[in-house]
Phi, psi and omega in degrees: 000316180298320179299318179299318180297314180300312183296315181299313180297319180297314180294317181298316178301317182292314182297320179295317179298316180296320180296321178300314181297318181298312182292322180297322176297316178297320180298319180291327175294317177298324181299331180294335182250001187293338181301333180295331180292325180300328181262018179060025176250107186263000181297131181093313181290315178301320181296318177301315181296316181296325179294343180275006174062072182295347178292344180268023175092022177272137170221130186240129173245148169236127178242150177275187185296342179264013179068021177270132182289120178247358177204136177219119183291342178269095185290329183291318181245041186296141174248026180302133181099343179273165181252133178248109182250056176271162180299323182292317179296316179297323177295319179296322179290348174259009175096018185253124170278139182208141177230122182233159172237148176209169178243139179284178178298334177275001179085009181281137178284131181227136175263131173244114183237133181230149178206141179280159168230152192238158174217124181055037176084356181247145176288125182240359180174189182211153174258135172234123178245129174247122185232133179289140177260019184299324181298318178294318182295322177296316179297316180293325178296319179295317178297317181298317179297315180297316179294326179295315178299315180297320180296320179296317180298314180297319180297319179296317179296320179295321180297322183278318185243041186305315183288322184286319187262001184304311183289335183276320186265315186300313182298312179298324180294317178298318179295319179298316179299316180297316182291326178296318176299318179296322181296326180294320185271335187277157176265345183250169182292141176247127182238137180257156177265119181273110181258138176069210180222181181111183185298317182295317179298320178295321178297318179296318178298317179297320179297317179297318179296317179295318179298318179294319179295318180297318180297316180297320178295322180293318178298317180297318180296315181297318179296319180299311182298317181296311182293318180297318179299317181295315183292324181284333184293321184299305178295327178296320178296320179296317179298317180299317180297317180296316179299316179299320181297318180292317181296319184280355180233075184298334181265018183297135179302148182301321181297321180291322177300316179298321179296317178297318181296324177296318177299318180297319179298321177298319179293322177295318177300320179295317176301317181298317179299317181297312182297316180299317180290325176297317179295323179296316178295322178298317178295323179292332178284341183278111182298324180295320179294316181294326181294336182274356182290137180259129178261142178229160178286119184225161180266109182293324179300317181296321179300315181296317180296322177297322179295316179299319178297319181293325186263000184297323180294319178298319179294320180297321179300328181261007181057041179258133178279116182251109186241148176226133180235123182246113182271331182223145173273117188242124174246141179203163175285117185220164167257101192306316184295315181294317181291319178302313182295321181298309181292320179303313182299322181289315179295316178301318179297318180296319179294316183296327183260015175252127181297164178302140180085002182277195185216138174234123184239131180243131178235139179236125176205172182253135171237105184055245182255029181233143171269129181246122176240114179254135178240108184247131179234168177250040186276203187285344179080171182229137179290161180300322181292315183288337185302328183269002184241351189294339180269359176288146180294134178073003181279135177230132177291312180238095187299318182296315181293321181298318180291324179297325182269004178082017182288148179251352184080013183244347186302312182288330175297316178295322179299312180297318180298320179293320178291317179296330176301329179267011180078016183255190181208166178233129174251148182233129173235132184206156175221126183303132178084352183241335178132177185223146175236121174261129179246109180264124182240121183232125177299139179268121177227136179253354177220148177276000000 
């Protein structure tokens, strides 16, 4: 029983901490767009809130500098116009990010997360997110029940075979308890050695698997926060520099001010692209969201032809020959939007990294039960080292060229995620200075 309590508490603490970080990240992303609410323009902000799946107990408030609610995502029970003078809101208006948990009168776990948002370097309001913790409680209840059943079984076995099994069961349980405590306090993964077989060994294996999964998620979270912060910092710094230049030059000619504002608008557009793609990748990482996707019988050839039509003007501007050859008419169960975006990103990438006067060739054919789409270009090519990194988020082979073309380093990550959603994969063959070939392989299915 004690072991179950330790494990349950350790897992609950970790899940709550992870959830706080996740919601706080979402709150800070919302804060980047919250200025639109101040001007009564909800376009873009509403979409961001809806993408966070408010059906799972999300509620978002935006308050101005006077703690007055100017936005409430719950339209039916909206408190828009009222003032919230809680300690957490006041702290956010002083520049403090905070994530708290509390229980309602009904005993339901609720996350309260707050973050300030700024305009021209000054705090002008705050975001407050209230998120239900019911999902964590349901998961913990299931774990508790399973551990309780397992504990009862182990207790009965110990009672019957106490002398025989003492050395086999007692020692691993004590070690497990010790390691769980270490896992709570440690920053790195803790792994146990599973000796023999039986319930305890299975529990240790499950713990190790969970510990490994938690570590991978933590590494992924840290990389995400680090990369996202870096990518967002650059356009924000540019905007800050432009604002300072305008403020420090009161006599600046009107034409120059307009030029600066155009530069600022470009940086805001870039920020928007980054945030939109980050949210898209986050949704693709969410298994529940992916499970709800509906597949329909679609024509893969038509998707490719539509992409070629969309990108033909970009190719013409660079005097690039964009050709498509279709050997087979292929129908399969697909999610059209995800597959379109995946192939589009790869073709778009090939055009952008092919010099003027080059060639991009797309071929579609069937190999047994797979649809094969190859995208071959005569571009700059990819080194052997970079070939294994191009699908990593935020990775750019040529950072200077990527920024010039408006790249975010997320396009190929989204492409791979979209292809993998269909059970497929992407292979890359390339030679520096001669070009690159992307081979998209998708299983053909006519029924789900």
